[in-house]
PDB file of C-alpha atoms in Angstrom:
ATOM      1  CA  UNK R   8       0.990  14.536  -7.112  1.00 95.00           C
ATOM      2  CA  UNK R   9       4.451  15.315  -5.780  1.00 97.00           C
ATOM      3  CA  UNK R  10       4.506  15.691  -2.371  1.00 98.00           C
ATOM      4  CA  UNK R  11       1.280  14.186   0.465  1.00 98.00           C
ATOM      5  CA  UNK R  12       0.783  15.969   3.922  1.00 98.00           C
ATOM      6  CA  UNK R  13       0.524  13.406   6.417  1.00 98.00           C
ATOM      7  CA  UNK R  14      -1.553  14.250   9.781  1.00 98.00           C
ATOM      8  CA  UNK R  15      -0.729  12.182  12.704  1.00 97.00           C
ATOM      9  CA  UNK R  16      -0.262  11.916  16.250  1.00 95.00           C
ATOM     10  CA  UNK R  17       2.412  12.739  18.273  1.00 92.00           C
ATOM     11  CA  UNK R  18       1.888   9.516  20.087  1.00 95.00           C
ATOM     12  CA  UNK R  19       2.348   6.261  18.682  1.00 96.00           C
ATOM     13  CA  UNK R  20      -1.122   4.458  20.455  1.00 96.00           C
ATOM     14  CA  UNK R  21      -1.911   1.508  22.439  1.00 97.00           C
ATOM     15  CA  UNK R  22      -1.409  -0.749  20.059  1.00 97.00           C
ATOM     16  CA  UNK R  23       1.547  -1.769  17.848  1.00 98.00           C
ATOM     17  CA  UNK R  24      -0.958  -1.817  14.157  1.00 98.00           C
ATOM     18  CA  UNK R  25      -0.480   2.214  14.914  1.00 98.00           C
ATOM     19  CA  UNK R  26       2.975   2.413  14.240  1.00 98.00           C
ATOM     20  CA  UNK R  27       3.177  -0.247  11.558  1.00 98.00           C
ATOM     21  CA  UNK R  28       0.674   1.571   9.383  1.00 98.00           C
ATOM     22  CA  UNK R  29       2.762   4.429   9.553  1.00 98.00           C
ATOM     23  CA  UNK R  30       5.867   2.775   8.833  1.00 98.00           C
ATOM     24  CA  UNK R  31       3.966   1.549   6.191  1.00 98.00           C
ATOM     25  CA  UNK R  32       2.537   4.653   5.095  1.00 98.00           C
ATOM     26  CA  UNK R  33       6.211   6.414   4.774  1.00 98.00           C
ATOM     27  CA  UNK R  34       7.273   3.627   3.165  1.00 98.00           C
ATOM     28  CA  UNK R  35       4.584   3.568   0.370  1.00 98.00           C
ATOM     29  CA  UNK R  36       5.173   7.452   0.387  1.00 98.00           C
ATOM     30  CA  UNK R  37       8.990   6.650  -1.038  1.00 98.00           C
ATOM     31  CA  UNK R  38       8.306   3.643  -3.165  1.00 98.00           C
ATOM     32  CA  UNK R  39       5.723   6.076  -5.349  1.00 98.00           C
ATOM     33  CA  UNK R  40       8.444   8.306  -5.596  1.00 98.00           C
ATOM     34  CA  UNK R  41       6.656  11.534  -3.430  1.00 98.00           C
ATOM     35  CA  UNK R  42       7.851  13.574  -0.741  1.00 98.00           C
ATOM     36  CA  UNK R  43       6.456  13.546   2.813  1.00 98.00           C
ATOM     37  CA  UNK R  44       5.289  16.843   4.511  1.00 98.00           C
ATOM     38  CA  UNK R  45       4.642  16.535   8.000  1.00 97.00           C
ATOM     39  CA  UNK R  46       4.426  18.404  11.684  1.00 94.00           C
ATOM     40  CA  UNK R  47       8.112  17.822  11.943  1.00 92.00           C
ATOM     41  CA  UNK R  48       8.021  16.037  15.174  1.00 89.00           C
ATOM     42  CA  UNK R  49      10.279  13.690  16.162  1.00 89.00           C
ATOM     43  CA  UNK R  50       7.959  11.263  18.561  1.00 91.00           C
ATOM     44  CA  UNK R  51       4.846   9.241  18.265  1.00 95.00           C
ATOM     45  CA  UNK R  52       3.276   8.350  15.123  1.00 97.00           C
ATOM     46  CA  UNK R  53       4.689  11.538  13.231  1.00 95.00           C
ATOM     47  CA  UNK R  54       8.466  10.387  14.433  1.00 94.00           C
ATOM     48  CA  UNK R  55       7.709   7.266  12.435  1.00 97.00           C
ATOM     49  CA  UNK R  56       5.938   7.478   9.413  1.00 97.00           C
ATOM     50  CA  UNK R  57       8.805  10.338   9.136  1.00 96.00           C
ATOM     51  CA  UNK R  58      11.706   8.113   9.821  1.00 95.00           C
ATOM     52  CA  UNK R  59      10.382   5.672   7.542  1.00 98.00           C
ATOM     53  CA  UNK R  60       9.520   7.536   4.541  1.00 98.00           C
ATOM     54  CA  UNK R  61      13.792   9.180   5.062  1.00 96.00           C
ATOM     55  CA  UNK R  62      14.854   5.639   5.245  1.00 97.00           C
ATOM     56  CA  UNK R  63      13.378   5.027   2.064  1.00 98.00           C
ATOM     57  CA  UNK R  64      14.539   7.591   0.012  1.00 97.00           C
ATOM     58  CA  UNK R  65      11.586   9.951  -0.006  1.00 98.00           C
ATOM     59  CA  UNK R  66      12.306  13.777   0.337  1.00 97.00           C
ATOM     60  CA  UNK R  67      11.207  14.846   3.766  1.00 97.00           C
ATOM     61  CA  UNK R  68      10.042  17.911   5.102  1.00 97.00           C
ATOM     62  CA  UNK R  69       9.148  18.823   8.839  1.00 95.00           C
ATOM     63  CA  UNK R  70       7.110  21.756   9.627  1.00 95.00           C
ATOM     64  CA  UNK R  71       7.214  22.886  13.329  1.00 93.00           C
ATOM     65  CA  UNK R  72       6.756  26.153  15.762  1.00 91.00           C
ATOM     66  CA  UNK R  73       9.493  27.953  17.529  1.00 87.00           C
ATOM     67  CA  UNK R  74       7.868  26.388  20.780  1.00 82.00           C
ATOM     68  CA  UNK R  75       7.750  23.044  20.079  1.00 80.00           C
ATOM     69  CA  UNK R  76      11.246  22.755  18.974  1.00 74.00           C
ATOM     70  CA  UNK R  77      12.035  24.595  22.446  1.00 67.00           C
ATOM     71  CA  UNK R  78      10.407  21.352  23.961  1.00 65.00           C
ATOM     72  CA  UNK R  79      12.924  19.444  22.204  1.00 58.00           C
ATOM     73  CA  UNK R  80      10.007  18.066  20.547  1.00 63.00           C
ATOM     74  CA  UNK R  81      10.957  18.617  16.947  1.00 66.00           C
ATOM     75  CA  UNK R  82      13.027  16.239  14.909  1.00 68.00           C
ATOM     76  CA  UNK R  83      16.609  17.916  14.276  1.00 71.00           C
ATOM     77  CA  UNK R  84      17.814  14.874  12.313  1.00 79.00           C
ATOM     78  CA  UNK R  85      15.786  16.222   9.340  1.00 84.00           C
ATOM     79  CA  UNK R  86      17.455  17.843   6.311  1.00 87.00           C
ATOM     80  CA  UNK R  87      14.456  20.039   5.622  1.00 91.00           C
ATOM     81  CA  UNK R  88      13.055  21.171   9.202  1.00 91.00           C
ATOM     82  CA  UNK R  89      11.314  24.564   8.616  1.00 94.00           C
ATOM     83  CA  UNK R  90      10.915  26.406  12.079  1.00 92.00           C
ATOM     84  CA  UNK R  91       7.776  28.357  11.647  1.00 94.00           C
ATOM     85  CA  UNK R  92       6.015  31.138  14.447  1.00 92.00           C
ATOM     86  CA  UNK R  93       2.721  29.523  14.977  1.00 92.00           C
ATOM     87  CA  UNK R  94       0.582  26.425  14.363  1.00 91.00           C
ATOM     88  CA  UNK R  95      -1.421  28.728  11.517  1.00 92.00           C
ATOM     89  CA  UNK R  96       1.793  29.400  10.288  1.00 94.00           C
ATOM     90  CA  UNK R  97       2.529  25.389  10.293  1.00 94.00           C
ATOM     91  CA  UNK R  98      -0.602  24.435   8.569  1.00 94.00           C
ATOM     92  CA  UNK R  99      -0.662  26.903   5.828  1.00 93.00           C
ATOM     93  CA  UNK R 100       2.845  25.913   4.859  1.00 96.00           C
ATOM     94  CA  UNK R 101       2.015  22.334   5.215  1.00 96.00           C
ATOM     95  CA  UNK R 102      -1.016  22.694   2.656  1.00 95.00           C
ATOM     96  CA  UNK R 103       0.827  24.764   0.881  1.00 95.00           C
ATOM     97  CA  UNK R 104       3.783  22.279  -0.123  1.00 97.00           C
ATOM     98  CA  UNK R 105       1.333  19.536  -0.023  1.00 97.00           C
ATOM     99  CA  UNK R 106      -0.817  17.871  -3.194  1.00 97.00           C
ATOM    100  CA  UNK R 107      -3.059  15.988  -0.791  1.00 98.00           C
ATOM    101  CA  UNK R 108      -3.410  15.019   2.515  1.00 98.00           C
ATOM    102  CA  UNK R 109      -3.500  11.118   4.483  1.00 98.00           C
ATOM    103  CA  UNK R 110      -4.978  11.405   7.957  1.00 98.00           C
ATOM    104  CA  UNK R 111      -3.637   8.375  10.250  1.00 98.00           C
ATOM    105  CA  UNK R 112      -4.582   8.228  13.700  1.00 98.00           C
ATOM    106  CA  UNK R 113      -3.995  10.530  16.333  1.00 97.00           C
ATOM    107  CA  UNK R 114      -5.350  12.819  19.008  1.00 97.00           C
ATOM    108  CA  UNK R 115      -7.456  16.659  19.216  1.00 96.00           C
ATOM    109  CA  UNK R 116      -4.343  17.819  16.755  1.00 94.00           C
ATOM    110  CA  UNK R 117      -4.630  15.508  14.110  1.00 97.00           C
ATOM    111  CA  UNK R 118      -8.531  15.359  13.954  1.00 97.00           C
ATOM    112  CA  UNK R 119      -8.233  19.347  13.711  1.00 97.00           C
ATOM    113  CA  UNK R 120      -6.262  19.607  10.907  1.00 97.00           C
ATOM    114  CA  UNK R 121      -7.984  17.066   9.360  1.00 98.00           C
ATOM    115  CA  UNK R 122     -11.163  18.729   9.662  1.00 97.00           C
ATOM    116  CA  UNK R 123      -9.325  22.102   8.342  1.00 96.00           C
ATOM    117  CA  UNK R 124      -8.321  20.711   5.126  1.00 97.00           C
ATOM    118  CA  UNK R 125     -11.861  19.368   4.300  1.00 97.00           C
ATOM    119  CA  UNK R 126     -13.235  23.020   5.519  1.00 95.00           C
ATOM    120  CA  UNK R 127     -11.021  24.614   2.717  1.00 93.00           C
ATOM    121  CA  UNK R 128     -11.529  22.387   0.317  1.00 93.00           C
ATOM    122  CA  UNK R 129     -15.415  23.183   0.974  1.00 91.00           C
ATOM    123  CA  UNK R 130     -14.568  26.574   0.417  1.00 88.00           C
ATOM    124  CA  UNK R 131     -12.485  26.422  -2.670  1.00 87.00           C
ATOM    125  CA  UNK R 132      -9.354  27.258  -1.040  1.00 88.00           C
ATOM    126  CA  UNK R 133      -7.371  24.750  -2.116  1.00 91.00           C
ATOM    127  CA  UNK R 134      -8.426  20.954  -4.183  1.00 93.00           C
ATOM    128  CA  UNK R 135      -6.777  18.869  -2.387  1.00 96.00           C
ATOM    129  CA  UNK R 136      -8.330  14.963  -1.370  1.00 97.00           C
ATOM    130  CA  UNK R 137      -8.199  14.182   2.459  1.00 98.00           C
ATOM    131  CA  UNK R 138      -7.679  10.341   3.071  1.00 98.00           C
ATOM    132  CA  UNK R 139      -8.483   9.295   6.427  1.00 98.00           C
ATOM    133  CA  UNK R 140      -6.665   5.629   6.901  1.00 98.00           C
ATOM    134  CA  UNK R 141      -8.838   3.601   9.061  1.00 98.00           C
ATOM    135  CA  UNK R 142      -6.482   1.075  11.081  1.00 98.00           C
ATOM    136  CA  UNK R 143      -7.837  -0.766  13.159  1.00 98.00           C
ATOM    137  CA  UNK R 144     -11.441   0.894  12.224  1.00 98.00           C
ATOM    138  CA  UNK R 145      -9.762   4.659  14.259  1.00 98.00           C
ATOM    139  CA  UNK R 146     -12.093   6.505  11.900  1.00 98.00           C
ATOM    140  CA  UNK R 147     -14.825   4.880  11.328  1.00 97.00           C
ATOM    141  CA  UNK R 148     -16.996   6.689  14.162  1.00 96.00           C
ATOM    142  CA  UNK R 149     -15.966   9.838  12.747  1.00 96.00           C
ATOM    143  CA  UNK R 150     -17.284   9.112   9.333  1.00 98.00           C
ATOM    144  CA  UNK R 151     -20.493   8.044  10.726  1.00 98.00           C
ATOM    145  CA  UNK R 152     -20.763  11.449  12.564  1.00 98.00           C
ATOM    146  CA  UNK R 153     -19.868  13.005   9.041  1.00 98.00           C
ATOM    147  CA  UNK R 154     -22.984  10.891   7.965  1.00 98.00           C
ATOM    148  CA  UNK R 155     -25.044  12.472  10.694  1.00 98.00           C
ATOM    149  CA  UNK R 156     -24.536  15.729  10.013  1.00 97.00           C
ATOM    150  CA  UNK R 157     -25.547  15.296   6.614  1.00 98.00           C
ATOM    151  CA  UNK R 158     -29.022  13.084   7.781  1.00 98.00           C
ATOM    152  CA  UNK R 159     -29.219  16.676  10.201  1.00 98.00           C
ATOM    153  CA  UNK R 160     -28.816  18.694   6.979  1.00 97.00           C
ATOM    154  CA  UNK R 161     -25.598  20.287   7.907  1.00 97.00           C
ATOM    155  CA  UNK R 162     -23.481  18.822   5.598  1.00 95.00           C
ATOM    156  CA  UNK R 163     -23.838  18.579   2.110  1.00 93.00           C
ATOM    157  CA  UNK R 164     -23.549  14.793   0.672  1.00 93.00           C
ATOM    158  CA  UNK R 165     -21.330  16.147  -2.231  1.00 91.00           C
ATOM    159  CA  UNK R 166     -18.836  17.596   0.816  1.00 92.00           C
ATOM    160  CA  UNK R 167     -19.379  14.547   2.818  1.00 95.00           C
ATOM    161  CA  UNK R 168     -17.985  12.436  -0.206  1.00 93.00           C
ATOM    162  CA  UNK R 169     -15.212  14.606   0.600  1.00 95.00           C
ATOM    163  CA  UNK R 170     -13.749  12.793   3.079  1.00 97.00           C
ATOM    164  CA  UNK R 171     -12.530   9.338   2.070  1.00 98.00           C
ATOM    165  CA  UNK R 172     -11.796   6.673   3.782  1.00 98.00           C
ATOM    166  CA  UNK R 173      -9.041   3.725   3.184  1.00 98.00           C
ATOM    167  CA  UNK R 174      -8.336   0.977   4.380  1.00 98.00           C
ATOM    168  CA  UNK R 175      -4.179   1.232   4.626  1.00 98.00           C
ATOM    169  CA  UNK R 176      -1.527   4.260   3.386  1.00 98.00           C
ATOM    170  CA  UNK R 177      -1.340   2.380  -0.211  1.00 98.00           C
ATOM    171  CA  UNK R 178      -4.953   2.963  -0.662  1.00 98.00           C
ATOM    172  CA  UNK R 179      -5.249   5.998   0.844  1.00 98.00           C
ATOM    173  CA  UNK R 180      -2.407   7.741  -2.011  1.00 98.00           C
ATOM    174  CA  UNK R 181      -4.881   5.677  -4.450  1.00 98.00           C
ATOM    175  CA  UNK R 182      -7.687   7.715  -3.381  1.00 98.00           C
ATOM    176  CA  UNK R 183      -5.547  10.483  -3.464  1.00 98.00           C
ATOM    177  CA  UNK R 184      -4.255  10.170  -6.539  1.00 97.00           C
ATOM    178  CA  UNK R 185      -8.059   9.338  -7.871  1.00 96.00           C
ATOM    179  CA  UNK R 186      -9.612  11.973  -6.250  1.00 96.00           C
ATOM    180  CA  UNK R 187     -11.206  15.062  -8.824  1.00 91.00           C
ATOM    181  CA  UNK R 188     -12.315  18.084  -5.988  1.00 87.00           C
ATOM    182  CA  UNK R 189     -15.916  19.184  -6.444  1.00 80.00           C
ATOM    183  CA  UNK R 190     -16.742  22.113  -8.707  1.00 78.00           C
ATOM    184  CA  UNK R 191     -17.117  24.716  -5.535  1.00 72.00           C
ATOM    185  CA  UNK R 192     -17.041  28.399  -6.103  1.00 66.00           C
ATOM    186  CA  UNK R 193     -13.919  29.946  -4.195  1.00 64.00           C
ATOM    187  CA  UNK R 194     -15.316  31.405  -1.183  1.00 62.00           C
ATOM    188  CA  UNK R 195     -12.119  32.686   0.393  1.00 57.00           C
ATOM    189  CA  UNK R 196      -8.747  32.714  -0.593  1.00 58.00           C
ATOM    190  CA  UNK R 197      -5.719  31.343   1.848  1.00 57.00           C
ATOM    191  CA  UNK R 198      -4.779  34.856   3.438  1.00 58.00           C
ATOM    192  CA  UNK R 199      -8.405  35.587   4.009  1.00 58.00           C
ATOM    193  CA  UNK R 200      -9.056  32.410   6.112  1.00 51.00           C
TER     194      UNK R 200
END
């Protein structure tokens, strides 16, 4: 693994354990010696674990549209900001340059792309882990609706395994660097989804 995706939120929360687990998280990020892809924002919990990671040493790379950057919402400090047309554009280039992807807490956004990266792994687009880390317990509904779905038999309990669940950043890259995708026949390929 060289580079991690992180998916955040472009808030930073109601409560300060948000923004020290992504501190955390870009810190950990650097100390294992991988680069950090990310939305390229400069505020909320993206802003942060991004700062950190840069003030770490770790190689940094922002991903953004054209009209988020208009809104003065993308981080222009970066060395590596990549201005891209549209969100699809964003998130293919973010999987793309990415080996794996942490999920910390955030908002419709971050829940989304989550959910997209565990749809193409499901569909042998990429094999890529998805770590969701669960501060303050953020996820921990979401995994039991994973779990219902598969009780509902819409979700297969090999895919559920799929997403995984840690407890901080440090274990989440252990998961990550653990994690051996499922033996899934390639239904699409990137371009076709």
């Amino acid at each position: 693994m060289r580079r991690v995706c992180v998916f955040c939120g472009s808030a930073a929360g109601a409560r300060p354990e948000y923004a020290q687990a992504a501190e955390a998280l870009g810190r950990a990020i650097a100390a294992r010696g991988l680069g950090l892809v990310f939305g390229g924002g400069a505020v909320g919990l993206m802003g942060i674990v991004s700062r950190a990671a840069l003030a770490a040493g770790a190689e940094v790379t922002g991903i953004i549209p054209h009209g988020l950057v208009m809104r003065e919402a993308g981080n222009r400090d970066l060395p590596d900001l990549r201005v891209v047309a549209s969100m699809h554009e964003r998130k293919a280039m973010m999987a793309e340059m990415s080996d794996g992807f942490v999920v910390l807490p955030g908002g419709y956004g971050t829940l989304e792309e989550a959910v997209e990266a565990l749809t193409w792994l499901q569909l042998g687009i990429h094999r890529k882990g998805v770590a969701f880390v669960d501060t303050l317990g953020f996820w921990s509904r979401q995994m039991e609706m994973l779990d219902h779905m598969v009780a509902e038999g819409l979700l297969k309990p090999d895919m559920r395994r799929m997403a995984m669940l840690a407890p901080d950043g440090a274990a989440a890259l252990d998961a990550l660097e653990g994690f051996a995708a499922p033996d899934v026949p390639r239904w699409l390929r990137p371009g076709e989804a």
